[in-house]
Amino acid sequence: MTVRTENAEEYLEAIFKLQHSGGTVTVKRLAAELGLTSPSVSEMVHRLRAAGLVERRGRRGRGRGIRLTEAGLAEGAALVRRHRLSERFLVDYLDMPWDVVHEEACKLEHALSPEVEARLAEQLGNPLTCPHGHAIPGEDGSLPDERLQALTELRPGDAAVIGCIAEEEGDLLRYLASLGLLPDTPIAVESVAPFNGPLLVRVGDAQYALGREVTDRIMVRH
């Protein structure tokens, strides 16, 4: 069954992202992702379940898992693909800052037909990631098996490459851009302060002391 409302589509997109980020997708976690109350999220999840797009797993209660069905996965992947292609278009063609394109892409993704989506992907050169480094699902809904870890987990002397920014929050993205901490940028950890103190990192010839609130959101690959 195809979801017809933008509100329901936002839910499927959010569940798809959370499901692929690991861990159990619960009502509480989904509510936090969408910035909504748990009761309203529970109501929509019930509707999506009735439509055959999600299923519930585990014991009843707040910790009960939510998973997309095969039909839900197809819908969610298509939505995420259109969203991330839209972000790529806004940054690459319209030269918009990466910290503002998320909201604009949310508007565009619901208006793109499959035909326009295909032409857009072709014009963009079939990009593999969005401006924030997140993988763009293929036309078949597939995603690469990315092995990323938070920058926080690295030890002194470790070197890596920035893969993606876990949370697309405007202030964070502007801060990272000002330091040149963008996807595909090599980064090395020089020291780690004790008691959850900052990490001293090197990017090119520059050194930065980054707090854990920042390094937790920078995902890297080796």
PDB file of C-alpha atoms in Angstrom, residues 39-209:
ATOM      1  CA  PRO A  39       1.049   9.276  21.999  1.00  0.00           C
ATOM      2  CA  SER A  40       0.907  10.922  18.561  1.00  0.00           C
ATOM      3  CA  VAL A  41       3.699   8.671  17.302  1.00  0.00           C
ATOM      4  CA  SER A  42       1.931   5.576  18.642  1.00  0.00           C
ATOM      5  CA  GLU A  43      -1.219   6.566  16.771  1.00  0.00           C
ATOM      6  CA  MET A  44       0.589   6.955  13.444  1.00  0.00           C
ATOM      7  CA  VAL A  45       2.532   3.726  13.940  1.00  0.00           C
ATOM      8  CA  HIS A  46      -0.818   1.989  14.446  1.00  0.00           C
ATOM      9  CA  ARG A  47      -2.039   3.409  11.121  1.00  0.00           C
ATOM     10  CA  LEU A  48       1.130   2.385   9.314  1.00  0.00           C
ATOM     11  CA  ARG A  49       0.815  -1.090  10.760  1.00  0.00           C
ATOM     12  CA  ALA A  50      -2.781  -1.317   9.540  1.00  0.00           C
ATOM     13  CA  ALA A  51      -1.533  -0.287   6.091  1.00  0.00           C
ATOM     14  CA  GLY A  52       0.995  -3.123   6.129  1.00  0.00           C
ATOM     15  CA  LEU A  53       4.007  -0.803   6.175  1.00  0.00           C
ATOM     16  CA  VAL A  54       5.377  -1.498   9.668  1.00  0.00           C
ATOM     17  CA  GLU A  55       5.293  -4.344  12.136  1.00  0.00           C
ATOM     18  CA  ARG A  56       5.811  -4.509  15.890  1.00  0.00           C
ATOM     19  CA  ARG A  57       8.245  -6.948  17.457  1.00  0.00           C
ATOM     20  CA  GLY A  58       8.892  -8.017  21.024  1.00  0.00           C
ATOM     21  CA  ARG A  59       6.778  -7.704  24.127  1.00  0.00           C
ATOM     22  CA  ARG A  60       4.125  -5.059  24.477  1.00  0.00           C
ATOM     23  CA  GLY A  61       5.296  -1.839  26.066  1.00  0.00           C
ATOM     24  CA  ARG A  62       7.312   1.270  25.351  1.00  0.00           C
ATOM     25  CA  GLY A  63      10.385  -0.715  24.393  1.00  0.00           C
ATOM     26  CA  ARG A  64       8.583  -2.764  21.757  1.00  0.00           C
ATOM     27  CA  GLY A  65      10.382  -2.599  18.425  1.00  0.00           C
ATOM     28  CA  ILE A  66       9.082  -1.045  15.215  1.00  0.00           C
ATOM     29  CA  ARG A  67      10.299  -2.407  11.882  1.00  0.00           C
ATOM     30  CA  LEU A  68       9.395  -1.639   8.304  1.00  0.00           C
ATOM     31  CA  THR A  69       7.811  -4.437   6.315  1.00  0.00           C
ATOM     32  CA  GLU A  70       9.069  -5.189   2.809  1.00  0.00           C
ATOM     33  CA  ALA A  71       6.576  -2.676   1.420  1.00  0.00           C
ATOM     34  CA  GLY A  72       7.546  -0.150   4.087  1.00  0.00           C
ATOM     35  CA  LEU A  73      11.238  -0.584   3.310  1.00  0.00           C
ATOM     36  CA  ALA A  74      10.591   0.136  -0.363  1.00  0.00           C
ATOM     37  CA  GLU A  75       8.618   3.280   0.508  1.00  0.00           C
ATOM     38  CA  GLY A  76      11.177   4.443   3.068  1.00  0.00           C
ATOM     39  CA  ALA A  77      14.147   3.877   0.769  1.00  0.00           C
ATOM     40  CA  ALA A  78      12.470   5.784  -2.064  1.00  0.00           C
ATOM     41  CA  LEU A  79      11.748   8.729   0.230  1.00  0.00           C
ATOM     42  CA  VAL A  80      15.290   8.845   1.605  1.00  0.00           C
ATOM     43  CA  ARG A  81      16.675   8.586  -1.937  1.00  0.00           C
ATOM     44  CA  ARG A  82      14.581  11.549  -3.135  1.00  0.00           C
ATOM     45  CA  HIS A  83      15.474  13.570  -0.038  1.00  0.00           C
ATOM     46  CA  ARG A  84      19.220  13.060  -0.354  1.00  0.00           C
ATOM     47  CA  LEU A  85      19.204  13.645  -4.113  1.00  0.00           C
ATOM     48  CA  SER A  86      17.328  16.894  -3.444  1.00  0.00           C
ATOM     49  CA  GLU A  87      19.965  17.944  -0.907  1.00  0.00           C
ATOM     50  CA  ARG A  88      22.689  17.163  -3.428  1.00  0.00           C
ATOM     51  CA  PHE A  89      20.926  19.281  -6.069  1.00  0.00           C
ATOM     52  CA  LEU A  90      20.481  22.227  -3.706  1.00  0.00           C
ATOM     53  CA  VAL A  91      24.155  22.216  -2.715  1.00  0.00           C
ATOM     54  CA  ASP A  92      25.774  21.301  -6.037  1.00  0.00           C
ATOM     55  CA  TYR A  93      23.551  23.234  -8.453  1.00  0.00           C
ATOM     56  CA  LEU A  94      22.034  26.055  -6.392  1.00  0.00           C
ATOM     57  CA  ASP A  95      25.099  26.553  -4.176  1.00  0.00           C
ATOM     58  CA  MET A  96      23.037  26.531  -0.983  1.00  0.00           C
ATOM     59  CA  PRO A  97      24.870  26.010   2.344  1.00  0.00           C
ATOM     60  CA  TRP A  98      24.762  22.445   3.629  1.00  0.00           C
ATOM     61  CA  ASP A  99      23.287  23.593   6.933  1.00  0.00           C
ATOM     62  CA  VAL A 100      19.990  24.798   5.390  1.00  0.00           C
ATOM     63  CA  VAL A 101      19.219  22.226   2.704  1.00  0.00           C
ATOM     64  CA  HIS A 102      17.569  19.613   4.933  1.00  0.00           C
ATOM     65  CA  GLU A 103      14.342  21.567   5.391  1.00  0.00           C
ATOM     66  CA  GLU A 104      14.202  22.574   1.726  1.00  0.00           C
ATOM     67  CA  ALA A 105      14.788  18.979   0.640  1.00  0.00           C
ATOM     68  CA  CYS A 106      11.886  17.887   2.862  1.00  0.00           C
ATOM     69  CA  LYS A 107       9.622  20.053   0.707  1.00  0.00           C
ATOM     70  CA  LEU A 108      11.051  18.855  -2.598  1.00  0.00           C
ATOM     71  CA  GLU A 109      11.090  15.125  -1.904  1.00  0.00           C
ATOM     72  CA  HIS A 110       7.308  14.861  -1.734  1.00  0.00           C
ATOM     73  CA  ALA A 111       6.881  16.547  -5.125  1.00  0.00           C
ATOM     74  CA  LEU A 112       9.357  14.479  -7.152  1.00  0.00           C
ATOM     75  CA  SER A 113       7.864  11.901  -9.494  1.00  0.00           C
ATOM     76  CA  PRO A 114       9.871   8.754 -10.294  1.00  0.00           C
ATOM     77  CA  GLU A 115      10.611  10.210 -13.732  1.00  0.00           C
ATOM     78  CA  VAL A 116      11.966  13.486 -12.328  1.00  0.00           C
ATOM     79  CA  GLU A 117      13.927  11.579  -9.680  1.00  0.00           C
ATOM     80  CA  ALA A 118      15.611   9.472 -12.372  1.00  0.00           C
ATOM     81  CA  ARG A 119      16.528  12.537 -14.452  1.00  0.00           C
ATOM     82  CA  LEU A 120      17.777  14.363 -11.361  1.00  0.00           C
ATOM     83  CA  ALA A 121      20.032  11.459 -10.402  1.00  0.00           C
ATOM     84  CA  GLU A 122      21.380  11.322 -13.957  1.00  0.00           C
ATOM     85  CA  GLN A 123      22.078  15.071 -14.067  1.00  0.00           C
ATOM     86  CA  LEU A 124      23.875  14.858 -10.722  1.00  0.00           C
ATOM     87  CA  GLY A 125      26.048  12.008 -11.976  1.00  0.00           C
ATOM     88  CA  ASN A 126      24.331   9.390  -9.802  1.00  0.00           C
ATOM     89  CA  PRO A 127      25.961  10.526  -6.539  1.00  0.00           C
ATOM     90  CA  LEU A 128      26.571   7.976  -3.811  1.00  0.00           C
ATOM     91  CA  THR A 129      26.114  10.307  -0.825  1.00  0.00           C
ATOM     92  CA  CYS A 130      24.264  13.431   0.248  1.00  0.00           C
ATOM     93  CA  PRO A 131      26.240  16.589   1.189  1.00  0.00           C
ATOM     94  CA  HIS A 132      26.379  15.376   4.809  1.00  0.00           C
ATOM     95  CA  GLY A 133      27.979  12.084   3.776  1.00  0.00           C
ATOM     96  CA  HIS A 134      24.976   9.774   4.178  1.00  0.00           C
ATOM     97  CA  ALA A 135      24.597   7.069   1.543  1.00  0.00           C
ATOM     98  CA  ILE A 136      21.892   7.556  -1.075  1.00  0.00           C
ATOM     99  CA  PRO A 137      19.825   4.373  -1.497  1.00  0.00           C
ATOM    100  CA  GLY A 138      20.045   2.811  -4.951  1.00  0.00           C
ATOM    101  CA  GLU A 139      17.061   2.596  -7.257  1.00  0.00           C
ATOM    102  CA  ASP A 140      16.451  -0.858  -5.790  1.00  0.00           C
ATOM    103  CA  GLY A 141      16.449   0.573  -2.254  1.00  0.00           C
ATOM    104  CA  SER A 142      19.797  -0.944  -1.308  1.00  0.00           C
ATOM    105  CA  LEU A 143      22.348   0.758   0.921  1.00  0.00           C
ATOM    106  CA  PRO A 144      26.065  -0.060   1.188  1.00  0.00           C
ATOM    107  CA  ASP A 145      27.280  -1.822   4.315  1.00  0.00           C
ATOM    108  CA  GLU A 146      29.133   1.126   5.821  1.00  0.00           C
ATOM    109  CA  ARG A 147      31.522   0.471   8.684  1.00  0.00           C
ATOM    110  CA  LEU A 148      31.572   3.802  10.482  1.00  0.00           C
ATOM    111  CA  GLN A 149      32.362   4.709  14.064  1.00  0.00           C
ATOM    112  CA  ALA A 150      32.133   7.901  16.068  1.00  0.00           C
ATOM    113  CA  LEU A 151      35.271  10.043  16.161  1.00  0.00           C
ATOM    114  CA  THR A 152      34.977   9.814  19.955  1.00  0.00           C
ATOM    115  CA  GLU A 153      35.925   6.128  19.798  1.00  0.00           C
ATOM    116  CA  LEU A 154      39.348   6.773  18.250  1.00  0.00           C
ATOM    117  CA  ARG A 155      42.528   6.752  20.330  1.00  0.00           C
ATOM    118  CA  PRO A 156      45.589   9.006  20.176  1.00  0.00           C
ATOM    119  CA  GLY A 157      47.550   8.247  17.022  1.00  0.00           C
ATOM    120  CA  ASP A 158      44.525   6.935  15.122  1.00  0.00           C
ATOM    121  CA  ALA A 159      43.832   8.383  11.683  1.00  0.00           C
ATOM    122  CA  ALA A 160      40.608   8.167   9.710  1.00  0.00           C
ATOM    123  CA  VAL A 161      38.465   9.909   7.117  1.00  0.00           C
ATOM    124  CA  ILE A 162      35.224  11.703   7.941  1.00  0.00           C
ATOM    125  CA  GLY A 163      32.358   9.619   6.570  1.00  0.00           C
ATOM    126  CA  CYS A 164      29.239  11.521   7.556  1.00  0.00           C
ATOM    127  CA  ILE A 165      27.716  13.829  10.135  1.00  0.00           C
ATOM    128  CA  ALA A 166      25.245  11.844  12.212  1.00  0.00           C
ATOM    129  CA  GLU A 167      22.907  14.733  13.039  1.00  0.00           C
ATOM    130  CA  GLU A 168      22.097  17.435  10.482  1.00  0.00           C
ATOM    131  CA  GLU A 169      21.625  20.216  13.036  1.00  0.00           C
ATOM    132  CA  GLY A 170      22.205  23.679  11.596  1.00  0.00           C
ATOM    133  CA  ASP A 171      24.511  25.142  14.251  1.00  0.00           C
ATOM    134  CA  LEU A 172      26.644  22.008  14.288  1.00  0.00           C
ATOM    135  CA  LEU A 173      26.971  21.944  10.497  1.00  0.00           C
ATOM    136  CA  ARG A 174      27.952  25.610  10.364  1.00  0.00           C
ATOM    137  CA  TYR A 175      30.573  25.046  13.052  1.00  0.00           C
ATOM    138  CA  LEU A 176      32.041  22.018  11.298  1.00  0.00           C
ATOM    139  CA  ALA A 177      32.118  23.826   7.951  1.00  0.00           C
ATOM    140  CA  SER A 178      34.006  26.728   9.541  1.00  0.00           C
ATOM    141  CA  LEU A 179      36.705  24.248  10.607  1.00  0.00           C
ATOM    142  CA  GLY A 180      36.760  22.407   7.295  1.00  0.00           C
ATOM    143  CA  LEU A 181      35.457  19.220   8.911  1.00  0.00           C
ATOM    144  CA  LEU A 182      33.549  17.922   5.899  1.00  0.00           C
ATOM    145  CA  PRO A 183      32.887  14.411   4.566  1.00  0.00           C
ATOM    146  CA  ASP A 184      35.928  12.757   2.936  1.00  0.00           C
ATOM    147  CA  THR A 185      38.315  14.931   4.976  1.00  0.00           C
ATOM    148  CA  PRO A 186      41.272  13.069   6.580  1.00  0.00           C
ATOM    149  CA  ILE A 187      41.440  13.566  10.353  1.00  0.00           C
ATOM    150  CA  ALA A 188      43.824  12.317  13.045  1.00  0.00           C
ATOM    151  CA  VAL A 189      43.493  12.188  16.836  1.00  0.00           C
ATOM    152  CA  GLU A 190      46.537  13.555  18.649  1.00  0.00           C
ATOM    153  CA  SER A 191      45.361  13.345  22.254  1.00  0.00           C
ATOM    154  CA  VAL A 192      42.287  12.655  24.356  1.00  0.00           C
ATOM    155  CA  ALA A 193      41.697  14.549  27.591  1.00  0.00           C
ATOM    156  CA  PRO A 194      40.626  12.458  30.618  1.00  0.00           C
ATOM    157  CA  PHE A 195      37.225  12.571  32.319  1.00  0.00           C
ATOM    158  CA  ASN A 196      35.310  12.931  29.047  1.00  0.00           C
ATOM    159  CA  GLY A 197      37.388  15.929  28.057  1.00  0.00           C
ATOM    160  CA  PRO A 198      37.906  17.127  24.480  1.00  0.00           C
ATOM    161  CA  LEU A 199      39.794  15.395  21.696  1.00  0.00           C
ATOM    162  CA  LEU A 200      42.695  17.242  20.102  1.00  0.00           C
ATOM    163  CA  VAL A 201      42.513  16.492  16.384  1.00  0.00           C
ATOM    164  CA  ARG A 202      44.614  17.435  13.391  1.00  0.00           C
ATOM    165  CA  VAL A 203      43.151  18.307   9.997  1.00  0.00           C
ATOM    166  CA  GLY A 204      45.882  19.189   7.547  1.00  0.00           C
ATOM    167  CA  ASP A 205      48.099  21.747   9.285  1.00  0.00           C
ATOM    168  CA  ALA A 206      45.380  22.797  11.733  1.00  0.00           C
ATOM    169  CA  GLN A 207      44.649  21.520  15.243  1.00  0.00           C
ATOM    170  CA  TYR A 208      41.272  21.686  16.962  1.00  0.00           C
ATOM    171  CA  ALA A 209      40.043  20.737  20.428  1.00  0.00           C
TER     172      ALA A 209
END
